[in-house]
Each structure stands twice: as C-alpha cells, then as structure tokens.
mmCIF file with all atom_site columns, C-alpha atoms and ligand atoms in Angstrom:
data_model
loop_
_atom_site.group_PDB
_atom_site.id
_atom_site.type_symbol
_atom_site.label_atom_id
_atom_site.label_alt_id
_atom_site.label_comp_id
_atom_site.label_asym_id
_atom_site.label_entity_id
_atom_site.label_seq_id
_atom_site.pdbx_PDB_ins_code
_atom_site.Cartn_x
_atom_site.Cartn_y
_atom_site.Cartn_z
_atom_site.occupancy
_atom_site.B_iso_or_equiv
_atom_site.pdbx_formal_charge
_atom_site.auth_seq_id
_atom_site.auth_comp_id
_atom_site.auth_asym_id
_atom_site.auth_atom_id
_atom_site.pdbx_PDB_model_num
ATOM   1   C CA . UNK A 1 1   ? -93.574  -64.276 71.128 1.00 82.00 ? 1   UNK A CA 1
ATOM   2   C CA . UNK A 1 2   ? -95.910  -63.527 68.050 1.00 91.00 ? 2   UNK A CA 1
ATOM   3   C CA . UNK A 1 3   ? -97.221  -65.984 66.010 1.00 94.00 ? 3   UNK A CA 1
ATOM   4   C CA . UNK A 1 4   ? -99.622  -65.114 63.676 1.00 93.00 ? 4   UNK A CA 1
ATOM   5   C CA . UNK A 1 5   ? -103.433 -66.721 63.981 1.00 93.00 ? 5   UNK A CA 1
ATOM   6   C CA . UNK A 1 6   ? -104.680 -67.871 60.243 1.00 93.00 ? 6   UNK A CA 1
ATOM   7   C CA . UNK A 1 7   ? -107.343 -65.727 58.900 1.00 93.00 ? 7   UNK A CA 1
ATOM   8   C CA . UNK A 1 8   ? -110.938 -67.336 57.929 1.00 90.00 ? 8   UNK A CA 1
ATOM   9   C CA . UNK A 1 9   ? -112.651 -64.578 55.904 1.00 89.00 ? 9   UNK A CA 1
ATOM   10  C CA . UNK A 1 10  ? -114.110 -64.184 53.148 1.00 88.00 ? 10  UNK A CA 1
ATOM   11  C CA . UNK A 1 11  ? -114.967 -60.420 53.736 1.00 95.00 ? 11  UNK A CA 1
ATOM   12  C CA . UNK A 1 12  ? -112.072 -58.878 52.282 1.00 96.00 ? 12  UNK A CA 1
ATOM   13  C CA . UNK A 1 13  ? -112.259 -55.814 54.568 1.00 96.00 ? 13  UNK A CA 1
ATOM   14  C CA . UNK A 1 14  ? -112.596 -58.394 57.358 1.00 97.00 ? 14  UNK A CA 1
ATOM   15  C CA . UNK A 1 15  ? -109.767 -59.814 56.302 1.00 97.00 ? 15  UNK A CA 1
ATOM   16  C CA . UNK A 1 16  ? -107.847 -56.979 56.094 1.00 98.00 ? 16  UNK A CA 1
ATOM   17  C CA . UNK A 1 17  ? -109.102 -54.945 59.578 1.00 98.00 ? 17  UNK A CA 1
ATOM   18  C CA . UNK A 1 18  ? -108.090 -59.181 61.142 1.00 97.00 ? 18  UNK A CA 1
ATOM   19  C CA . UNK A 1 19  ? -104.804 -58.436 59.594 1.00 98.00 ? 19  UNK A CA 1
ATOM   20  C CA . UNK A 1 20  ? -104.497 -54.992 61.043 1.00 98.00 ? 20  UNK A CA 1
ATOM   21  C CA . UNK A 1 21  ? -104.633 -55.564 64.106 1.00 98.00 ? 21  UNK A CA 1
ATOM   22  C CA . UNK A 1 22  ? -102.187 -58.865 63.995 1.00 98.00 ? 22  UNK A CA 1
ATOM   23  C CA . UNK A 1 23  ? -100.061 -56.129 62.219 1.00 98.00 ? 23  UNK A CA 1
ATOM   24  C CA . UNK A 1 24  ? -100.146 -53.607 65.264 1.00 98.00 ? 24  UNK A CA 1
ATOM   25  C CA . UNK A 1 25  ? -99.781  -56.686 68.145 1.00 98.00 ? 25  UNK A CA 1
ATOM   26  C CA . UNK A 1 26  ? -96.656  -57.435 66.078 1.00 98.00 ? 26  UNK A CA 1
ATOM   27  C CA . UNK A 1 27  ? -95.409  -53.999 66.043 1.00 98.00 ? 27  UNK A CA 1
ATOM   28  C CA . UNK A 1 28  ? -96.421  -52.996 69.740 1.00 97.00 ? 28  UNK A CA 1
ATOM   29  C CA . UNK A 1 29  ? -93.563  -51.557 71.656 1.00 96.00 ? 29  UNK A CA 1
ATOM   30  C CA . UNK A 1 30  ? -91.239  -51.546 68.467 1.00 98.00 ? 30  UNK A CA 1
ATOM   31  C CA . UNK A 1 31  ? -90.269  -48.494 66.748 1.00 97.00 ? 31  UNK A CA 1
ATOM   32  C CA . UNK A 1 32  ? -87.256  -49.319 64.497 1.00 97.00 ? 32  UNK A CA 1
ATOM   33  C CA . UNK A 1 33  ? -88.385  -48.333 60.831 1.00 97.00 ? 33  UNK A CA 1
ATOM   34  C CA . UNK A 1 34  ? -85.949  -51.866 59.124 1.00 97.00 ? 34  UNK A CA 1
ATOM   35  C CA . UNK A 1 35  ? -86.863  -53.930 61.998 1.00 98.00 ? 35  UNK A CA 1
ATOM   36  C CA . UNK A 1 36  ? -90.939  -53.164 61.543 1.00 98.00 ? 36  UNK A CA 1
ATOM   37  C CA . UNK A 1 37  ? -90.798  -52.906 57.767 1.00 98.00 ? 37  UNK A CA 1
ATOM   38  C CA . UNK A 1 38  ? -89.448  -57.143 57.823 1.00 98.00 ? 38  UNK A CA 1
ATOM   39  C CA . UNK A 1 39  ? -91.849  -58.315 60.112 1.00 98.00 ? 39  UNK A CA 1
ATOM   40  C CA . UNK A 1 40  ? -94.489  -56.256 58.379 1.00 98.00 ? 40  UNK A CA 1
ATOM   41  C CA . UNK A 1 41  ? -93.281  -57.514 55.148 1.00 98.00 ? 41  UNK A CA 1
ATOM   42  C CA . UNK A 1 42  ? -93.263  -61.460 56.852 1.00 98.00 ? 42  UNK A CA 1
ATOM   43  C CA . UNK A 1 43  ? -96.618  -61.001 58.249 1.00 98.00 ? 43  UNK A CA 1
ATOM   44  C CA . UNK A 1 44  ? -97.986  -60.033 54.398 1.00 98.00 ? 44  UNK A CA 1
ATOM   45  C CA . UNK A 1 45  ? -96.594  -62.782 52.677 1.00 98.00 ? 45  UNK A CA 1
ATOM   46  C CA . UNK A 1 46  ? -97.481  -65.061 54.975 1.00 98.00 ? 46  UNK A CA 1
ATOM   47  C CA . UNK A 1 47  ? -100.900 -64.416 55.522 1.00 98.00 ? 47  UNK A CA 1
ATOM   48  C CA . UNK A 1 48  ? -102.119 -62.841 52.269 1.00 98.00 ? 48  UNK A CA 1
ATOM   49  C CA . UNK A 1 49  ? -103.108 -65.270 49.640 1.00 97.00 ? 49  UNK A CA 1
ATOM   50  C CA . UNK A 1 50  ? -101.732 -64.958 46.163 1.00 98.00 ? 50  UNK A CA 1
ATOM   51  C CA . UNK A 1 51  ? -98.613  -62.894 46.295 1.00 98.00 ? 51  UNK A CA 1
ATOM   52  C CA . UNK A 1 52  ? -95.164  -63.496 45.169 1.00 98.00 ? 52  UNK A CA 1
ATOM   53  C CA . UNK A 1 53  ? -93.493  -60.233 46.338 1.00 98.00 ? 53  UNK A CA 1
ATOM   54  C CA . UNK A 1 54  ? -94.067  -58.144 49.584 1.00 98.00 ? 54  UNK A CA 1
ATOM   55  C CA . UNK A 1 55  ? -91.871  -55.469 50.602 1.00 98.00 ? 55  UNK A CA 1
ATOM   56  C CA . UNK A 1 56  ? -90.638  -52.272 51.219 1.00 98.00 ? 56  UNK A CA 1
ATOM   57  C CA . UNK A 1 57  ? -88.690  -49.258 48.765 1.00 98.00 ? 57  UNK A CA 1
ATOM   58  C CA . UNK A 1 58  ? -87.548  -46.444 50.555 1.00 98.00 ? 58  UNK A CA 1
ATOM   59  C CA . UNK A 1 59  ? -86.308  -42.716 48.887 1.00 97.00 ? 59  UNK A CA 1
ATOM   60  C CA . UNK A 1 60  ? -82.671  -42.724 50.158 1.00 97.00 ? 60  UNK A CA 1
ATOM   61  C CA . UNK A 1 61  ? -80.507  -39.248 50.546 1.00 95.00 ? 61  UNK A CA 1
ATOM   62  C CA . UNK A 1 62  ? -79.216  -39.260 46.831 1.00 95.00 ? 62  UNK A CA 1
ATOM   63  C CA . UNK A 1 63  ? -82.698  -39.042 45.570 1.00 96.00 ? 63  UNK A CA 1
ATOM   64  C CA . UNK A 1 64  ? -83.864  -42.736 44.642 1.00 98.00 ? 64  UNK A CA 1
ATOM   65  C CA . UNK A 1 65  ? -85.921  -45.599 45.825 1.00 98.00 ? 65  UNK A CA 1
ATOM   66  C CA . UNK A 1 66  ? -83.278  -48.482 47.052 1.00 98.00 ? 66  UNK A CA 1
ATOM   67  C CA . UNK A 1 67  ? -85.049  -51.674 48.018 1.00 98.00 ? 67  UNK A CA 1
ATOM   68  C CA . UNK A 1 68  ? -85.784  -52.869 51.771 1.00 98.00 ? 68  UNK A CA 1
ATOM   69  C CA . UNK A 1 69  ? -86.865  -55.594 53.746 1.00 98.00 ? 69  UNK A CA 1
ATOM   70  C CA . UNK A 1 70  ? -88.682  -58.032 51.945 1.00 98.00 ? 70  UNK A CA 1
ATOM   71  C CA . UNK A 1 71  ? -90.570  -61.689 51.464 1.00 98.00 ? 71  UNK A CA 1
ATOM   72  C CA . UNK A 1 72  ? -90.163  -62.697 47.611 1.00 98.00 ? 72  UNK A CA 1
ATOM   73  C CA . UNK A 1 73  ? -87.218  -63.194 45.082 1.00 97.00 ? 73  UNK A CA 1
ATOM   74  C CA . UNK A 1 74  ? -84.595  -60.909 44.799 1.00 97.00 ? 74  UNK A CA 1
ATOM   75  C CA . UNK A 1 75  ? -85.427  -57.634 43.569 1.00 96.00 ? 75  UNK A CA 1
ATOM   76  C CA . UNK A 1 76  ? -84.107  -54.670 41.690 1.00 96.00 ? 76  UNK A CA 1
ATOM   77  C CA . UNK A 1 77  ? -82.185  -52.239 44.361 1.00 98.00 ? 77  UNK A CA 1
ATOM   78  C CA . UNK A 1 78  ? -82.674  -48.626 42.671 1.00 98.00 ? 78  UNK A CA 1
ATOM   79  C CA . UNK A 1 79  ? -85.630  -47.108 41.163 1.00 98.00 ? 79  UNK A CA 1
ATOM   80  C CA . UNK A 1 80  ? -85.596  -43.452 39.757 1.00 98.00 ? 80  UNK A CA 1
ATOM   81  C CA . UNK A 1 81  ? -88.608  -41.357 41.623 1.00 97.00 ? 81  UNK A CA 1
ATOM   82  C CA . UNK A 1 82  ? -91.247  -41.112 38.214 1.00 97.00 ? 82  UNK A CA 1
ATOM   83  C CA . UNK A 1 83  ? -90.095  -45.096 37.072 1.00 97.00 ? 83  UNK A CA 1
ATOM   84  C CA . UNK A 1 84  ? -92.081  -47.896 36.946 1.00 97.00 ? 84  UNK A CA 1
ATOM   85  C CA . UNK A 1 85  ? -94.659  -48.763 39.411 1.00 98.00 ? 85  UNK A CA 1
ATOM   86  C CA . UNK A 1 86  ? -93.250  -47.795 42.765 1.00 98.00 ? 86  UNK A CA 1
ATOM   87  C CA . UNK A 1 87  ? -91.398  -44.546 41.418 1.00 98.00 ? 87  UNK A CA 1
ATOM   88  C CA . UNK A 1 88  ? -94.816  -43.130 39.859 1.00 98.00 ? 88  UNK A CA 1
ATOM   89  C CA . UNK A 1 89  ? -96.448  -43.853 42.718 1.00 98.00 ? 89  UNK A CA 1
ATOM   90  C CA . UNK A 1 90  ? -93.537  -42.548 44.882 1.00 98.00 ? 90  UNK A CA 1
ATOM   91  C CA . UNK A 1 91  ? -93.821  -39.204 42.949 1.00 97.00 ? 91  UNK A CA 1
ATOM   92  C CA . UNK A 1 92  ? -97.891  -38.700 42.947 1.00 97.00 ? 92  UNK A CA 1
ATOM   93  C CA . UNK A 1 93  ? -98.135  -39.728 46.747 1.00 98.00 ? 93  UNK A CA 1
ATOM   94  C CA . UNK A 1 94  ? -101.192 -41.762 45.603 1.00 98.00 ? 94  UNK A CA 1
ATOM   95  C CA . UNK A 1 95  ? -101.600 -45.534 45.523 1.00 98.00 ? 95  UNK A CA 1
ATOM   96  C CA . UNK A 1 96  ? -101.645 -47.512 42.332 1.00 98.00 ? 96  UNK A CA 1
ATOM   97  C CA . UNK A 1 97  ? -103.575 -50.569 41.350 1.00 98.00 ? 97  UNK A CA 1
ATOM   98  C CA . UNK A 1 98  ? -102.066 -52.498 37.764 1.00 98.00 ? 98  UNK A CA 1
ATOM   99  C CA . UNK A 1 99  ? -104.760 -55.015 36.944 1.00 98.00 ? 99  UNK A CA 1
ATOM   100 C CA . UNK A 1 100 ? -101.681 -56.461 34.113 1.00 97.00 ? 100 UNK A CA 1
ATOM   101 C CA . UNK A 1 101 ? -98.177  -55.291 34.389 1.00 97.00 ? 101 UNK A CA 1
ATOM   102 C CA . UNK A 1 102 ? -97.286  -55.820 30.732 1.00 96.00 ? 102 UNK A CA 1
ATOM   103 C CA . UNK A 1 103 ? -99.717  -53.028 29.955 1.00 96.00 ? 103 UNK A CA 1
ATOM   104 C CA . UNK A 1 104 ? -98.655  -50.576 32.099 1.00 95.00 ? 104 UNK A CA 1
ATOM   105 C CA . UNK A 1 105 ? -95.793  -48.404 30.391 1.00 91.00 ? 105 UNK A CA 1
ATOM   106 C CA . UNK A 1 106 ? -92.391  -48.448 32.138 1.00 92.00 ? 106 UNK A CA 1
ATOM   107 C CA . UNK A 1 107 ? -93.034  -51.223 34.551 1.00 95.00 ? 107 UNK A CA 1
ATOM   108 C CA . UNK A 1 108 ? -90.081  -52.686 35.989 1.00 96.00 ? 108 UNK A CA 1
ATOM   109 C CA . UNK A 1 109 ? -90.179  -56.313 36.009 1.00 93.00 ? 109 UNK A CA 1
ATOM   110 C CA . UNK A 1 110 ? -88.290  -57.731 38.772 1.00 90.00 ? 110 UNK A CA 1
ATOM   111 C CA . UNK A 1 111 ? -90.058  -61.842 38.421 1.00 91.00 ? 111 UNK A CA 1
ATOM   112 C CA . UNK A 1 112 ? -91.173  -62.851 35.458 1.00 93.00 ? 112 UNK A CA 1
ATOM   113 C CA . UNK A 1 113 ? -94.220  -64.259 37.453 1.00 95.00 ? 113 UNK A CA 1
ATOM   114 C CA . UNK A 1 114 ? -95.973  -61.072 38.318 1.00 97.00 ? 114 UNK A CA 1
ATOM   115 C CA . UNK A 1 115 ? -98.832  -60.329 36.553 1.00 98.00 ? 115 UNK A CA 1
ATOM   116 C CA . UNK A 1 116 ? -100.376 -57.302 38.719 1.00 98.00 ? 116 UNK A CA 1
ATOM   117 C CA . UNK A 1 117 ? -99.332  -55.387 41.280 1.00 98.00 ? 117 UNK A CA 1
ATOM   118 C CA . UNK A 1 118 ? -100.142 -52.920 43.782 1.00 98.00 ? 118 UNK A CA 1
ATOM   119 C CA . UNK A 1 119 ? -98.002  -49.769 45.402 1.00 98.00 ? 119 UNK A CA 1
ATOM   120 C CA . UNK A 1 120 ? -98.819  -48.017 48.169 1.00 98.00 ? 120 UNK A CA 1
ATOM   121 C CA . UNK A 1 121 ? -97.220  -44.432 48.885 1.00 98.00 ? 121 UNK A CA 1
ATOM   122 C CA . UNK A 1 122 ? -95.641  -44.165 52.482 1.00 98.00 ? 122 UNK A CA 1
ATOM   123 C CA . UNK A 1 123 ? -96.792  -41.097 54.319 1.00 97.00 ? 123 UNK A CA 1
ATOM   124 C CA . UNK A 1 124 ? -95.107  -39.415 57.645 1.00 95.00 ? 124 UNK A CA 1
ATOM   125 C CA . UNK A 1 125 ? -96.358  -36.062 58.257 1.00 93.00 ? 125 UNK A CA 1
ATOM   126 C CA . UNK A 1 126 ? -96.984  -35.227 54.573 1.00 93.00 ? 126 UNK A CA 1
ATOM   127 C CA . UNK A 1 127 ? -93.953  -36.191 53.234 1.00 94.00 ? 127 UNK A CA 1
ATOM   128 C CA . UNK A 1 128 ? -93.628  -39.574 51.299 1.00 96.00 ? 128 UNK A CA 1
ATOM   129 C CA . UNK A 1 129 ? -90.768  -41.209 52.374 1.00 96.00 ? 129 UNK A CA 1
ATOM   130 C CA . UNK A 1 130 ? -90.980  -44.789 50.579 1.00 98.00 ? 130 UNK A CA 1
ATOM   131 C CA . UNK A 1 131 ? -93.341  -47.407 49.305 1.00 98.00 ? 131 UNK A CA 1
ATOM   132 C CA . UNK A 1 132 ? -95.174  -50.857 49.923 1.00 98.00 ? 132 UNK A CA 1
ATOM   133 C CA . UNK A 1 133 ? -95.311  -53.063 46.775 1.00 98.00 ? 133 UNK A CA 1
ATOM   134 C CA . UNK A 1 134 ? -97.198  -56.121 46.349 1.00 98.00 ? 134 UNK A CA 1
ATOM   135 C CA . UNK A 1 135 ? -96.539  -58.053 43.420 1.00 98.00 ? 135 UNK A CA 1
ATOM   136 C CA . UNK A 1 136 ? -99.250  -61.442 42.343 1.00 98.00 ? 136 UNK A CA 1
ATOM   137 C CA . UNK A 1 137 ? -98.919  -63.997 39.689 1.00 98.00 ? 137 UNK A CA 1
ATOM   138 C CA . UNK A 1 138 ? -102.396 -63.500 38.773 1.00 98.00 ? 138 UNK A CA 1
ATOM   139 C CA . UNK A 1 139 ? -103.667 -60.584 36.934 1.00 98.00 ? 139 UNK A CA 1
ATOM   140 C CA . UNK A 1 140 ? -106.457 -58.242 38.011 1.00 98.00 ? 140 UNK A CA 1
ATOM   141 C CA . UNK A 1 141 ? -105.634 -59.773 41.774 1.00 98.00 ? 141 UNK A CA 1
ATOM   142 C CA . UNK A 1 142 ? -105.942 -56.316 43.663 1.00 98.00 ? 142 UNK A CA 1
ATOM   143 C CA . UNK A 1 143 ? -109.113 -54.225 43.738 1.00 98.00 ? 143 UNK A CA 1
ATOM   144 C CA . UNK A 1 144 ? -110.329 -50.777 45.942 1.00 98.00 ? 144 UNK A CA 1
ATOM   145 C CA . UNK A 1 145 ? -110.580 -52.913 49.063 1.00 98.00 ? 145 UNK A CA 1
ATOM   146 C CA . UNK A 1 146 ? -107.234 -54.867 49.084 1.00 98.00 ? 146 UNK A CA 1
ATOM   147 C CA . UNK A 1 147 ? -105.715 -50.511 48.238 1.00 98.00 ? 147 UNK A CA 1
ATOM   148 C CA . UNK A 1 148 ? -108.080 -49.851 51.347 1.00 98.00 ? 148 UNK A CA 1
ATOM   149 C CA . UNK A 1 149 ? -106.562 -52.822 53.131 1.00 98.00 ? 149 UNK A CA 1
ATOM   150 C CA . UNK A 1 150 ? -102.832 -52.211 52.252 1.00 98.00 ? 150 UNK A CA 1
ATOM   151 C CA . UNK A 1 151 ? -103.355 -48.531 53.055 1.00 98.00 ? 151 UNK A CA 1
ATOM   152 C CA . UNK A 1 152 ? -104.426 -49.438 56.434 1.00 98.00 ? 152 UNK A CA 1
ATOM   153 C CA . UNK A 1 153 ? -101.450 -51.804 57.066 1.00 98.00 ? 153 UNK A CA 1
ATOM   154 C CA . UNK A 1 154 ? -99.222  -49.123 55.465 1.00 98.00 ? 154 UNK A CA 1
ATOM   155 C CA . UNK A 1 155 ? -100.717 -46.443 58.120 1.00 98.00 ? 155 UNK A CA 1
ATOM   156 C CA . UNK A 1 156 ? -99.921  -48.894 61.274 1.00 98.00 ? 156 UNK A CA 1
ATOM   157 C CA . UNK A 1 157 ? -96.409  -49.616 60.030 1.00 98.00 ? 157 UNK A CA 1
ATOM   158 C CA . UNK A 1 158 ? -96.052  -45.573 59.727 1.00 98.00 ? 158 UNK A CA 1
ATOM   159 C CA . UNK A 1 159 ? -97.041  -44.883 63.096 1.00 97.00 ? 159 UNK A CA 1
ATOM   160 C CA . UNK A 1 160 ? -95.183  -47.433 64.608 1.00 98.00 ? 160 UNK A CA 1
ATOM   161 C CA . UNK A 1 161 ? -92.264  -46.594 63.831 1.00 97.00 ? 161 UNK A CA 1
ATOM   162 C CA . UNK A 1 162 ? -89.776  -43.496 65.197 1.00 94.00 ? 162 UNK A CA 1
ATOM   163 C CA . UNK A 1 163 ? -88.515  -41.600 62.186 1.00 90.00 ? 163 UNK A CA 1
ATOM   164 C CA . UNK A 1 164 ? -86.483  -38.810 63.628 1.00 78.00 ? 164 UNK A CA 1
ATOM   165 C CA . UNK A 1 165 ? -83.352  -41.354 64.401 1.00 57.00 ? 165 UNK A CA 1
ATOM   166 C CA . UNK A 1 166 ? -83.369  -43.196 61.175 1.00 59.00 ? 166 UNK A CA 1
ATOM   167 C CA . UNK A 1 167 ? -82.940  -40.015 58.871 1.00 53.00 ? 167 UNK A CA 1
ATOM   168 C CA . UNK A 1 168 ? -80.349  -40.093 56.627 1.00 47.00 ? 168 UNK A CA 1
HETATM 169 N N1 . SME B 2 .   ? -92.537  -53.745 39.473 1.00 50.04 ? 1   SME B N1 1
HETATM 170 C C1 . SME B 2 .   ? -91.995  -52.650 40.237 1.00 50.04 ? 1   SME B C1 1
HETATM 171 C C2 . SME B 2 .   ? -90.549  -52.892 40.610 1.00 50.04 ? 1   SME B C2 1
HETATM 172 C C3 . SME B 2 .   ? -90.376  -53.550 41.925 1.00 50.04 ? 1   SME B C3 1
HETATM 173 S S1 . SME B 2 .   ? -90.603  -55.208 41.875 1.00 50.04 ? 1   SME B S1 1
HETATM 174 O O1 . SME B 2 .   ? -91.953  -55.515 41.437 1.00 50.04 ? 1   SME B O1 1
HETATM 175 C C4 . SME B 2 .   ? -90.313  -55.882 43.347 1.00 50.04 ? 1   SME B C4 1
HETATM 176 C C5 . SME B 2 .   ? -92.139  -51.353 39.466 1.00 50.04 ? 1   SME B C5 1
HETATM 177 O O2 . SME B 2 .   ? -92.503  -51.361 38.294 1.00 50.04 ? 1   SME B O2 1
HETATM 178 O O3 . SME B 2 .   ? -91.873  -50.313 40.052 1.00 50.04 ? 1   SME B O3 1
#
C-alpha cells in the first residue's frame, strides 16, 4: 500500500524531483491512463501546498477537452481546443504559466477562488493528447521551476501509462 511521505523542502526543485519519484512508486506496475491520472491527481493536491484544483482534461474523439480525474471543486466538463487556459495550451503543445487569471483573455473560471494557474500540455509520442491544470488561490503562485516540476510529474504519468487500449 502507498502512502505518501510529507515533503520537507524548501528547494523547490527538491521538492519537486521528492515528488517525482513518490509519483513513479505510486504508479509502478500500473498502466491504466483514468486509474493513474486520479492517483496522480490525489498525490498533487495532497502534497503540493497552495492549490485548490488538480486534475486532468483530456481531447476526446469529437474534438474537445472533457474533464478527468480530479482533486478540487467541480469543474467545467468541455473546453473548445484554442479556449481558455487549458485549450490554448492544448493547441500550442507548450505549457502556460498565468501569474492572475482575470488578466488573461478568455480564461475560463471554474472557482471563483483561483487566482493563477498553471497548464501543462500532455505529450505521447508527439501528439498532445490532454492536459494537467493546476489552479491556486494566490496569484503569481507558479514560476519556471514549479512548470519544470509539473512537467516532470506530467512526463512520469505519460510513461506510465499504456495508451494503445484506451483510444477512443
Ligand atoms: N481555468 C481553466 C478551466 C479549467 S478550471 O480551472 C478547472 C481554463 O481557463 O482553461
């Protein structure tokens, strides 16, 4: 059984390369894409400080994002590839820091409580297939190393899981 061991760090890449490899013991020897994306989600929100959403959009058949596993409030199911946070960074396969939500044109707000967020593309053999958003109530909460942290977390939860069988 996993449990996850509290993290005493004030390095932030510390932190973050600690969390990795929590993330990748709590993975080992499971490769179902919904079944890794809510533990992955769990272990975030658990374990790093100052969030209010974790979780996981992924591009479905017809074309949009639809919400998955998550840690948070309830969030909006469909977002249009090119829309708001996690659709622009869907579209430019690049990861996307917002130091203050209200001033970033077409974000979506799902809780009134998040003030900055960050969106990480999900990559599988060149092809992005889905995000991982992180939402804070404070603003200006994620800098280059927490995008260099989440894109390492983002990485293990890619490779851990088999993609061929969950296709369509
Ligand atoms: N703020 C996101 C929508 C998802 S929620 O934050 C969970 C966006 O603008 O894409």
């Amino acid at each position: 059984m996993f449990a996850a061991q509290e993290i005493v760090q004030d390095d932030k890449s510390e932190f973050y390369r600690e969390l990795a490899t929590q993330l990748g013991a709590l993975l080992d020897g499971e490769s179902d894409p919904t079944a890794n994306a809510a533990n992955t989600a769990a272990l975030i929100f658990q374990m790093v400080p100052d969030l209010n959403w974790a979780g996981f959009y992924f591009l479905r058949p017809e074309g949009e994002l639809v919400v998955g596993p998550f840690q948070g409030k309830p969030a909006c199911v469909r977002i249009a590839i090119g829309s708001g946070v996690c659709g622009t960074a869907m579209e430019k396969g690049e990861s996307i820091i917002v130091e203050d939500v209200h001033a970033f044109p077409g974000h979506i707000a799902c809780d009134p409580a998040s003030r900055s967020e960050l969106v990480v593309p999900l990559i599988h053999r060149d092809r992005v297939f889905g995000v991982l958003d992180l939402d804070s109530p404070s603003p200006g909460r994620f800098d280059v190393l927490d995008r260099a942290g989440f894109e390492q977390l983002a990485a293990i939860y890619v490779a851990a899981c088999k993609w061929e069988e969950h296709a369509g």
